[in-house]
């Protein structure tokens, strides 16, 4: 059974049909890429999975739970974590506090009020900041980081939730080539404990990191399969040569 | 600041009117802190904090009148409970819906509640209608009765210090970090798994509890409670105290209350502007809100110090301290 099963999901914004009967299966332990031309519905699908939008039709089942109408906090508690396309770090909090805020989300109200886990979580926060090369900026305000560093902080915050499924919306958007390369190396180790769905325009990045791809075009699934299959797909080649 | 507050009543000597004013400032500071818990800490724009203040004031006045009971150990917790439950009820309607409410919805909802309660009480003979309730039974501790003056001043000061310390503890806790995050981007926090509206309802109820405590002390101190003490007028004044001093700081609203009340007292006593002092006060407040939106505490401390930090302290000690 797939970790995530999407069946017949549709979503409209007034007269615009953003998604039309989308079916996707994501197996546990895989890196799954969503690609397609601008406006093909990639981000909308990711937001429908995370709960930022509700699907008009269809069902989304995650880890055996029907989450189609679940609120974002309910999905997060089941193990879904989203990194937004536009960075949404908390700019007036320190880098450290941004990660602590994410990590402590599973704590009870009483433990939060009594600050019982502040010390215990310090090691975990520090380890994440070290891994994402942010330890030297731990006490700076998140709003003072460069764009690339904010993207890394976002990914660190999303991973801090210890998700079963991580959704990354354009994690390398606005990054330099070197930052993109580093991002790839930062993401590779998470495969051992986390499934990934990634929306990305950089096809080289996607090809290097993903096992499976789903190609969307005008809100529909154009094709899906492993990276080699998709690279050879005439339908995909046509869309990417004529519309990208 | 606590030292100044301890010395004030002795410095004022025989000016009992000024001791009364100072006591009033301490009590109204509770209302200001109550609003700061909502807006400054949690991003809930409440234009109805006076509702919880006034209703609790009425309840203890009625307990005194109808049951002839005013023992401090029971009536103050009762007033807190009234504020807590009433605010909890409002939170259930305004904050705990399926979808997160907008700031405007909550602001209008609380304002409407405050206005409706004022109108309701104004026409209700059992609670004195437009005249309110006067000659409220004195607050007692055993056989000791708290009358206006030094004793009541120190009682109000002790209550204010305890409330301030409690609110500060909340702000500096890991829960305070959740509130700080919620104030900046509540949608982001929902994606972390926080049930944001529940946190808001909790803080709103606690703020109602603080306002209720203030309302009880106000009733006993003034010996009077009227419809205006739960209406939009006082609710808006609480907003002004907070914005004037600096929201989100807890101490700023106390300073704001001192400044606004002392200004009011002084301006109302100057012959040349006796008739137009509310206009002058209004212009001063407008200038502060327009040109110093972080309140005058914002002149003294940086944003970093105002918001504070919650995790490890910076090794060089240059961060804003724990939670501000």
Coordinates of C-alpha atoms in Angstrom, one line a residue:
Chain A
X1 CA 0.0 0.0 0.0
X2 CA 1.3 3.4 -0.9
X3 CA 2.1 6.0 1.8
X4 CA 0.0 8.6 -0.1
X5 CA -2.9 7.8 -2.4
X6 CA -4.5 10.6 -4.4
X7 CA -7.6 9.7 -6.3
X8 CA -9.5 11.9 -8.7
X9 CA -8.5 15.1 -7.1
X10 CA -9.9 18.3 -8.7
X11 CA -9.6 21.9 -7.7
X12 CA -11.0 25.1 -9.2
X13 CA -10.4 28.7 -8.5
X14 CA -13.5 30.4 -9.8
X15 CA -13.4 29.6 -13.5
X16 CA -9.9 28.3 -13.5
X17 CA -9.6 24.5 -13.3
X18 CA -6.3 24.1 -11.6
X19 CA -6.5 20.3 -11.0
X20 CA -8.6 17.8 -13.0
X21 CA -9.0 14.2 -11.7
X22 CA -5.5 13.8 -10.6
X23 CA -4.3 10.3 -9.5
X24 CA -0.9 9.9 -7.8
X25 CA 0.6 7.1 -5.7
X26 CA 3.7 7.8 -3.6
X27 CA 5.5 4.8 -2.1
X28 CA 7.2 5.1 1.3
X29 CA 10.9 5.7 1.2
X30 CA 11.0 7.3 -2.3
X31 CA 11.8 10.7 -3.5
X32 CA 8.9 11.7 -5.8
X33 CA 9.2 14.7 -8.1
X34 CA 6.2 16.8 -9.5
X35 CA 7.2 18.6 -12.7
X36 CA 5.4 20.4 -15.4
X37 CA 5.1 23.8 -17.1
X38 CA 4.1 26.9 -15.2
X39 CA 0.5 26.8 -14.2
X40 CA 0.3 23.0 -14.6
X41 CA -1.0 22.6 -11.0
X42 CA 2.1 21.3 -9.2
X43 CA 1.9 23.8 -6.3
X44 CA -1.9 23.5 -6.1
X45 CA -1.5 19.7 -5.7
X46 CA 1.1 20.1 -3.0
X47 CA -1.1 22.5 -1.1
X48 CA -4.1 20.2 -1.5
X49 CA -2.0 17.4 0.1
X50 CA -0.8 19.7 2.9
X51 CA -4.2 21.2 3.6
X52 CA -3.6 24.8 2.4
X53 CA -6.3 24.2 -0.1
X54 CA -9.2 21.7 0.1
X55 CA -9.8 19.5 -3.0
X56 CA -13.2 20.1 -4.6
X57 CA -13.5 16.4 -5.6
X58 CA -11.6 13.2 -5.0
X59 CA -9.8 11.7 -2.0
X60 CA -6.4 12.0 -0.4
X61 CA -5.4 9.1 1.8
X62 CA -2.2 9.4 3.8
X63 CA -0.8 6.5 5.8
X64 CA -4.2 4.9 5.9
X65 CA -6.0 8.1 7.0
X66 CA -8.5 9.9 4.7
X67 CA -7.1 13.5 5.0
X68 CA -9.2 15.1 2.2
X69 CA -11.0 17.4 4.6
X70 CA -8.5 17.4 7.5
X71 CA -7.1 20.8 8.7
X72 CA -3.4 21.5 8.3
X73 CA -2.6 20.9 12.0
X74 CA -4.3 17.5 11.8
X75 CA -2.3 16.6 8.7
X76 CA 0.9 17.8 10.4
X77 CA 0.2 15.6 13.4
X78 CA -0.2 12.6 11.2
X79 CA 3.3 13.2 9.8
X80 CA 3.0 15.6 6.9
X81 CA 5.3 18.5 6.6
X82 CA 5.3 21.3 4.1
X83 CA 8.0 23.7 3.0
X84 CA 6.3 26.7 1.4
X85 CA 7.3 28.0 -2.1
X86 CA 7.7 31.5 -0.7
X87 CA 9.8 31.3 2.4
X88 CA 7.7 31.6 5.6
X89 CA 10.2 31.7 8.3
X90 CA 9.3 33.8 11.3
X91 CA 11.4 36.9 10.7
X92 CA 11.3 38.4 14.1
X93 CA 12.4 35.3 15.9
X94 CA 16.0 34.0 16.0
X95 CA 17.0 31.2 13.7
X96 CA 17.3 28.9 16.8
X97 CA 13.8 29.8 18.0
X98 CA 12.3 29.1 14.5
X99 CA 13.6 25.5 14.7
X100 CA 12.7 25.1 18.4
X101 CA 9.2 26.2 17.6
X102 CA 8.9 23.5 15.0
X103 CA 10.5 20.8 17.1
X104 CA 8.4 21.5 20.2
X105 CA 5.1 21.2 18.3
X106 CA 4.5 17.7 19.7
X107 CA 4.7 18.8 23.3
X108 CA 1.7 19.1 25.6
X109 CA 0.3 22.4 26.7
X110 CA 1.5 21.8 30.3
X111 CA 5.0 21.0 29.2
X112 CA 5.1 24.1 27.0
X113 CA 3.9 26.3 29.8
X114 CA 6.4 24.9 32.2
X115 CA 9.2 24.9 29.6
X116 CA 10.0 21.3 30.6
X117 CA 11.5 20.3 27.3
X118 CA 13.6 23.4 26.5
X119 CA 16.9 21.9 27.6
X120 CA 16.1 18.4 26.3
X121 CA 15.4 19.7 22.8
X122 CA 18.6 21.9 22.6
X123 CA 20.7 19.1 21.2
X124 CA 18.2 18.3 18.5
X125 CA 17.9 22.0 17.5
X126 CA 21.7 22.4 17.5
X127 CA 22.1 19.2 15.4
X128 CA 19.7 20.4 12.8
X129 CA 21.3 23.9 12.6
X130 CA 24.7 22.3 12.2
X131 CA 23.4 20.0 9.5
X132 CA 21.9 22.9 7.5
X133 CA 25.0 25.1 8.0
X134 CA 23.1 27.6 10.1
X135 CA 24.7 27.1 13.5
X136 CA 26.8 30.3 13.2
X137 CA 23.6 32.3 12.6
X138 CA 21.6 30.6 15.4
X139 CA 21.1 33.8 17.3
X140 CA 20.5 36.1 14.4
X141 CA 17.0 37.0 13.4
X142 CA 15.6 34.7 10.7
X143 CA 14.6 37.7 8.7
X144 CA 18.3 38.7 8.5
X145 CA 19.3 35.5 6.6
X146 CA 20.1 35.4 2.9
X147 CA 17.4 34.0 0.7
X148 CA 19.3 30.7 0.3
X149 CA 19.8 30.4 4.0
X150 CA 16.1 31.1 4.6
X151 CA 15.3 28.2 2.3
X152 CA 17.6 25.9 4.3
X153 CA 16.0 27.1 7.5
X154 CA 12.6 26.3 6.0
X155 CA 13.7 22.8 5.2
X156 CA 15.3 22.4 8.6
X157 CA 12.0 23.5 10.2
X158 CA 10.0 21.1 8.0
X159 CA 12.3 18.3 9.0
X160 CA 12.2 19.2 12.6
X161 CA 8.7 17.8 12.7
X162 CA 10.1 14.4 12.0
X163 CA 7.7 13.9 9.2
X164 CA 6.8 10.7 7.4
X165 CA 6.2 12.7 4.2
X166 CA 8.0 15.9 3.5
X167 CA 6.5 18.3 0.8
X168 CA 9.0 20.7 -0.7
X169 CA 7.8 23.4 -2.9
X170 CA 10.7 24.8 -5.0
X171 CA 13.4 24.3 -2.4
X172 CA 16.1 25.7 -4.6
X173 CA 14.1 28.7 -5.9
X174 CA 16.3 31.8 -6.1
X175 CA 19.4 29.9 -5.1
X176 CA 22.9 30.1 -6.7
X177 CA 24.2 26.9 -8.5
X178 CA 26.5 26.2 -5.5
X179 CA 23.6 26.6 -3.0
X180 CA 21.5 24.2 -5.2
X181 CA 24.3 21.6 -5.1
X182 CA 24.6 21.9 -1.3
X183 CA 20.8 21.6 -1.0
X184 CA 20.9 18.3 -2.9
X185 CA 23.6 17.0 -0.5
X186 CA 21.6 18.1 2.5
X187 CA 18.4 16.3 1.3
X188 CA 20.0 13.0 0.2
X189 CA 20.5 11.6 3.8
X190 CA 16.8 12.0 4.8
X191 CA 15.8 9.2 2.4
X192 CA 16.5 6.7 5.2
X193 CA 13.6 7.9 7.3
X194 CA 11.4 10.2 5.2
X195 CA 9.5 10.1 2.0
X196 CA 9.7 13.2 -0.2
X197 CA 7.5 15.0 -2.7
X198 CA 9.3 17.8 -4.4
X199 CA 8.1 20.5 -6.8
X200 CA 11.0 22.0 -8.7
X201 CA 11.7 23.8 -11.9
X202 CA 15.3 22.8 -12.1
X203 CA 15.0 19.5 -14.0
X204 CA 18.7 18.6 -13.4
X205 CA 18.2 18.9 -9.7
X206 CA 15.0 16.8 -9.9
X207 CA 16.7 14.1 -12.1
X208 CA 19.6 13.8 -9.7
X209 CA 17.5 13.5 -6.5
X210 CA 14.2 11.7 -7.4
X211 CA 13.3 8.1 -8.0
X212 CA 9.9 8.7 -9.5
X213 CA 8.3 11.6 -11.4
X214 CA 4.8 12.7 -12.0
X215 CA 4.3 15.1 -14.9
X216 CA 1.4 17.5 -14.7
X217 CA 0.1 19.6 -17.6
X218 CA -2.9 21.9 -17.4
X219 CA -4.1 20.3 -14.2
X220 CA -4.0 16.7 -15.4
X221 CA -1.4 13.9 -15.0
X222 CA 0.4 13.7 -18.3
X223 CA 2.7 10.8 -17.4
X224 CA 4.4 9.1 -14.4
X225 CA 7.1 6.6 -13.8
X226 CA 10.8 6.4 -13.0
X227 CA 13.2 9.1 -14.1
X228 CA 14.4 7.2 -17.2
X229 CA 10.9 6.4 -18.4
X230 CA 9.8 10.0 -18.1
X231 CA 13.0 11.2 -19.9
X232 CA 12.1 9.0 -22.8
X233 CA 8.3 9.8 -22.8
X234 CA 7.4 11.5 -26.1
X235 CA 4.3 13.2 -24.5
X236 CA 6.6 14.8 -21.9
X237 CA 9.2 15.8 -24.4
X238 CA 6.6 17.5 -26.5
X239 CA 5.2 19.5 -23.6
X240 CA 8.6 20.5 -22.4
X241 CA 9.8 21.5 -25.8
X242 CA 6.7 23.5 -26.7
X243 CA 5.6 25.0 -23.4
X244 CA 8.5 25.3 -21.0
Chain B
X1 CA 9.9 50.7 39.0
X2 CA 8.6 48.6 41.8
X3 CA 10.7 50.7 44.2
X4 CA 9.0 53.8 42.8
X5 CA 5.6 52.2 43.2
X6 CA 6.4 51.3 46.8
X7 CA 7.4 54.9 47.7
X8 CA 4.6 56.7 45.8
X9 CA 1.9 56.5 48.6
X10 CA 4.4 57.8 51.2
X11 CA 5.6 60.5 48.9
X12 CA 2.0 61.7 48.2
X13 CA 1.6 62.1 52.0
X14 CA -1.8 63.5 52.8
X15 CA -3.0 64.0 49.2
X16 CA -5.5 61.2 49.5
X17 CA -7.0 62.2 46.1
X18 CA -3.6 61.3 44.5
X19 CA -3.4 58.1 46.4
X20 CA -6.8 57.2 45.1
X21 CA -5.6 58.2 41.6
X22 CA -2.5 56.0 42.0
X23 CA -4.6 53.0 43.1
X24 CA -6.9 53.5 40.2
X25 CA -3.9 53.5 37.9
X26 CA -2.7 50.2 39.3
X27 CA -6.2 48.6 38.9
X28 CA -6.6 49.9 35.3
X29 CA -3.1 48.5 34.6
X30 CA -4.6 45.1 35.0
X31 CA -7.1 45.9 32.2
X32 CA -4.1 47.1 30.1
X33 CA -2.2 43.9 30.7
X34 CA -5.3 41.9 29.9
X35 CA -5.4 43.6 26.5
X36 CA -1.7 43.1 26.0
X37 CA -2.0 39.4 26.6
X38 CA -4.6 39.4 23.7
X39 CA -3.0 41.7 21.2
X40 CA 0.6 42.2 22.2
X41 CA 1.4 38.5 22.9
X42 CA -1.1 36.6 20.8
X43 CA -2.4 38.9 17.9
X44 CA -6.0 38.8 19.1
X45 CA -7.5 42.3 18.5
X46 CA -10.1 42.5 21.4
X47 CA -12.2 45.7 21.6
X48 CA -14.2 44.2 24.4
X49 CA -11.8 43.6 27.4
X50 CA -14.0 46.0 29.5
X51 CA -16.8 43.5 29.2
X52 CA -15.0 41.0 31.4
X53 CA -13.9 43.8 33.7
X54 CA -17.4 45.2 34.1
X55 CA -19.3 41.9 34.4
X56 CA -17.0 40.7 37.2
X57 CA -17.3 44.0 38.9
X58 CA -21.1 43.7 38.8
X59 CA -21.0 40.1 40.0
X60 CA -19.0 40.9 43.2
X61 CA -21.2 44.0 43.8
X62 CA -24.3 41.8 43.6
X63 CA -22.7 39.2 45.9
X64 CA -22.0 42.0 48.4
X65 CA -25.5 43.4 48.1
X66 CA -27.6 40.2 48.0
X67 CA -25.4 37.8 50.0
X68 CA -23.7 40.4 52.2
X69 CA -20.4 38.7 51.5
X70 CA -17.1 40.3 50.4
X71 CA -14.3 38.2 51.8
X72 CA -11.2 38.7 49.7
X73 CA -10.2 35.1 49.6
X74 CA -13.4 34.2 47.9
X75 CA -14.6 37.2 45.9
X76 CA -11.3 37.8 44.0
X77 CA -11.1 34.2 42.8
X78 CA -14.9 34.4 42.0
X79 CA -14.2 37.5 39.9
X80 CA -11.4 35.7 38.1
X81 CA -13.6 32.8 37.4
X82 CA -16.3 35.0 36.0
X83 CA -13.8 36.7 33.7
X84 CA -12.3 33.4 32.7
X85 CA -15.6 31.7 31.9
X86 CA -17.2 34.6 30.1
X87 CA -14.1 35.1 28.0
X88 CA -14.0 31.4 27.4
X89 CA -17.6 31.6 26.1
X90 CA -16.7 34.4 23.8
X91 CA -13.6 32.5 22.6
X92 CA -15.8 29.5 21.8
X93 CA -18.0 31.7 19.5
X94 CA -15.3 33.9 18.0
X95 CA -12.2 31.8 17.9
X96 CA -13.0 28.1 17.8
X97 CA -14.7 27.9 14.4
X98 CA -13.6 25.4 11.8
X99 CA -11.8 28.2 9.9
X100 CA -9.5 30.7 11.5
X101 CA -11.4 34.0 12.0
X102 CA -10.1 37.3 10.7
X103 CA -8.8 40.0 13.0
X104 CA -11.7 42.2 12.0
X105 CA -14.2 39.5 12.8
X106 CA -12.8 39.2 16.3
X107 CA -12.5 42.9 16.8
X108 CA -16.1 43.5 15.8
X109 CA -17.3 40.5 17.8
X110 CA -15.7 41.7 21.0
X111 CA -16.8 45.3 20.4
X112 CA -20.4 44.2 19.8
X113 CA -20.3 42.1 23.0
X114 CA -19.1 45.0 25.0
X115 CA -21.6 47.4 23.5
X116 CA -24.5 44.9 23.9
X117 CA -23.7 44.3 27.5
X118 CA -23.5 48.0 28.3
X119 CA -27.0 48.5 26.7
X120 CA -28.4 45.5 28.4
X121 CA -27.2 46.6 31.8
X122 CA -28.4 50.1 31.2
X123 CA -32.0 48.9 31.0
X124 CA -31.9 46.2 33.7
X125 CA -33.4 47.5 37.0
X126 CA -32.1 44.6 39.1
X127 CA -28.5 45.8 38.5
X128 CA -29.4 49.5 38.9
X129 CA -30.0 50.2 35.2
X130 CA -28.3 53.4 34.0
X131 CA -27.3 54.4 37.5
X132 CA -25.2 51.2 38.1
X133 CA -24.6 49.8 41.6
X134 CA -23.2 52.0 44.3
X135 CA -22.4 51.7 48.0
X136 CA -20.8 48.4 47.3
X137 CA -19.9 46.5 50.4
X138 CA -16.3 47.0 51.4
X139 CA -13.8 44.3 50.6
X140 CA -12.9 42.4 53.7
X141 CA -10.1 40.1 55.0
X142 CA -11.5 38.6 58.1
X143 CA -12.8 41.6 60.0
X144 CA -10.4 44.0 58.3
X145 CA -12.1 46.3 55.8
X146 CA -10.2 47.7 52.8
X147 CA -11.1 51.4 52.4
X148 CA -9.7 53.8 49.9
X149 CA -6.1 54.8 50.8
X150 CA -2.8 53.2 51.7
X151 CA -4.1 49.6 52.3
X152 CA -6.0 49.4 49.1
X153 CA -3.1 50.9 47.2
X154 CA -0.8 48.1 48.4
X155 CA -3.4 45.4 47.9
X156 CA -3.7 46.6 44.2
X157 CA 0.0 46.8 43.9
X158 CA 0.5 43.2 45.2
X159 CA -2.2 41.9 42.8
X160 CA -0.6 43.8 39.8
X161 CA 2.9 42.5 40.6
X162 CA 1.6 38.9 40.8
X163 CA -0.4 39.3 37.6
X164 CA 2.6 40.8 35.8
X165 CA 4.9 38.1 37.0
X166 CA 2.4 35.4 35.9
X167 CA 2.1 37.0 32.5
X168 CA 5.9 37.3 32.2
X169 CA 6.3 33.7 33.1
X170 CA 3.8 32.8 30.3
X171 CA 5.6 35.1 27.8
X172 CA 9.0 33.6 28.6
X173 CA 7.9 30.0 28.5
X174 CA 7.9 27.7 25.5
X175 CA 4.2 28.5 25.2
X176 CA 5.2 32.1 24.9
X177 CA 7.3 31.1 21.9
X178 CA 4.2 29.6 20.3
X179 CA 2.4 32.9 21.0
X180 CA 5.2 34.9 19.5
X181 CA 5.2 32.7 16.4
X182 CA 1.4 32.8 16.2
X183 CA 1.5 36.6 16.2
X184 CA 3.8 36.7 13.3
X185 CA 2.4 34.0 11.0
X186 CA -0.4 31.8 12.4
X187 CA -0.8 29.9 9.2
X188 CA 2.8 28.7 9.4
X189 CA 2.2 27.4 12.9
X190 CA -0.8 25.4 11.8
X191 CA 1.5 23.6 9.4
X192 CA 3.7 22.7 12.4
X193 CA 0.8 20.9 13.9
X194 CA -0.3 23.6 16.4
X195 CA -4.0 24.0 16.8
X196 CA -3.6 27.8 16.8
X197 CA -7.2 28.7 17.6
X198 CA -7.1 26.6 20.8
X199 CA -4.0 28.6 21.9
X200 CA -5.8 31.8 21.1
X201 CA -8.9 30.7 23.1
X202 CA -6.7 29.8 26.0
X203 CA -4.9 33.2 26.1
X204 CA -8.1 35.1 25.5
X205 CA -9.7 33.3 28.5
X206 CA -6.7 34.0 30.7
X207 CA -6.9 37.7 29.7
X208 CA -10.5 37.7 30.6
X209 CA -9.6 36.3 34.0
X210 CA -7.1 39.2 34.5
X211 CA -9.7 41.7 33.4
X212 CA -12.2 40.2 35.8
X213 CA -9.8 40.5 38.7
X214 CA -9.3 44.2 37.8
X215 CA -13.1 44.7 37.6
X216 CA -13.6 43.4 41.1
X217 CA -10.9 45.6 42.6
X218 CA -12.3 48.6 40.7
X219 CA -15.8 48.0 42.1
X220 CA -14.5 47.7 45.7
X221 CA -12.2 50.7 45.3
X222 CA -14.7 53.0 43.7
X223 CA -17.7 51.7 45.6
X224 CA -19.5 51.9 42.3
X225 CA -19.8 50.0 39.1
X226 CA -21.9 51.2 36.1
X227 CA -22.7 50.3 32.5
X228 CA -19.9 52.4 31.2
X229 CA -17.4 50.1 33.0
X230 CA -18.1 47.3 30.6
X231 CA -18.7 49.3 27.4
X232 CA -16.7 50.2 24.3
X233 CA -15.4 53.4 25.9
X234 CA -13.4 51.6 28.6
X235 CA -12.5 48.8 26.1
X236 CA -11.0 51.3 23.7
X237 CA -9.2 53.0 26.6
X238 CA -7.5 49.7 27.4
X239 CA -6.3 49.6 23.7
X240 CA -4.9 53.1 24.1
X241 CA -3.1 52.3 27.4
X242 CA -1.4 49.4 25.6
X243 CA -0.5 51.1 22.3
X244 CA 0.7 54.3 24.2
X245 CA 3.1 52.3 26.4
X246 CA 4.2 49.6 23.9
X247 CA 2.3 46.4 23.1
X248 CA 3.8 43.0 23.7
X249 CA 6.0 44.2 26.5
X250 CA 3.6 43.7 29.5
X251 CA 5.4 46.6 31.3
X252 CA 4.6 49.0 28.5
X253 CA 0.8 48.9 29.0
X254 CA 1.4 49.6 32.7
X255 CA 3.5 52.7 31.8
X256 CA 0.9 53.6 29.2
X257 CA -1.9 53.5 31.9
X258 CA 0.2 55.7 34.2
X259 CA 0.9 58.2 31.4
X260 CA -2.7 58.4 30.1
X261 CA -4.3 58.6 33.5
X262 CA -1.8 61.2 34.8
X263 CA -2.1 63.2 31.6
X264 CA -5.9 63.1 32.0
X265 CA -5.7 64.2 35.6
X266 CA -3.3 67.1 34.8
X267 CA -5.1 68.3 31.6
X268 CA -8.5 68.3 33.3
X269 CA -7.1 70.6 35.9
X270 CA -5.7 73.3 33.6
X271 CA -8.2 76.1 33.4
X272 CA -7.2 77.1 29.8
X273 CA -8.0 73.7 28.4
X274 CA -10.5 72.5 31.0
X275 CA -13.2 72.2 28.4
X276 CA -11.2 70.7 25.6
X277 CA -8.8 68.4 27.5
X278 CA -10.2 65.2 25.9
X279 CA -9.4 66.6 22.5
X280 CA -5.9 67.5 23.6
X281 CA -5.4 64.1 25.1
X282 CA -6.8 62.5 21.9
X283 CA -4.3 64.5 19.8
X284 CA -1.4 63.4 22.0
X285 CA -2.5 59.8 21.7
X286 CA -2.9 60.1 18.0
X287 CA 0.6 61.5 17.6
X288 CA 2.1 58.5 19.6
X289 CA 0.2 55.9 17.6
X290 CA 1.2 57.6 14.3
X291 CA 4.8 58.5 15.0
X292 CA 5.8 55.9 17.6
X293 CA 3.6 52.8 16.8
X294 CA 5.6 50.6 19.2
X295 CA 4.7 52.9 22.0
X296 CA 7.1 55.0 24.0
X297 CA 8.8 51.9 25.4
X298 CA 9.9 51.4 21.8
X299 CA 12.1 54.5 22.2
X300 CA 14.0 52.8 25.0
X301 CA 14.4 49.2 23.9
X302 CA 15.1 47.6 20.5
X303 CA 12.7 45.2 18.7
X304 CA 15.1 42.4 19.6
X305 CA 14.8 43.2 23.3
X306 CA 11.0 43.7 23.0
X307 CA 10.4 40.3 21.4
X308 CA 13.2 38.5 23.2
X309 CA 14.5 35.0 22.5
X310 CA 13.5 31.7 23.9
X311 CA 16.2 29.2 23.2
X312 CA 19.8 29.3 24.4
X313 CA 21.3 32.6 25.3
X314 CA 23.8 34.2 22.9
X315 CA 27.2 33.5 24.3
X316 CA 28.2 37.2 24.2
X317 CA 24.9 38.1 26.0
X318 CA 23.7 40.4 23.3
X319 CA 20.3 38.9 22.7
X320 CA 17.2 40.2 24.2
X321 CA 17.0 37.9 27.1
X322 CA 14.5 35.2 27.5
X323 CA 11.2 36.1 26.1
X324 CA 11.8 39.9 26.5

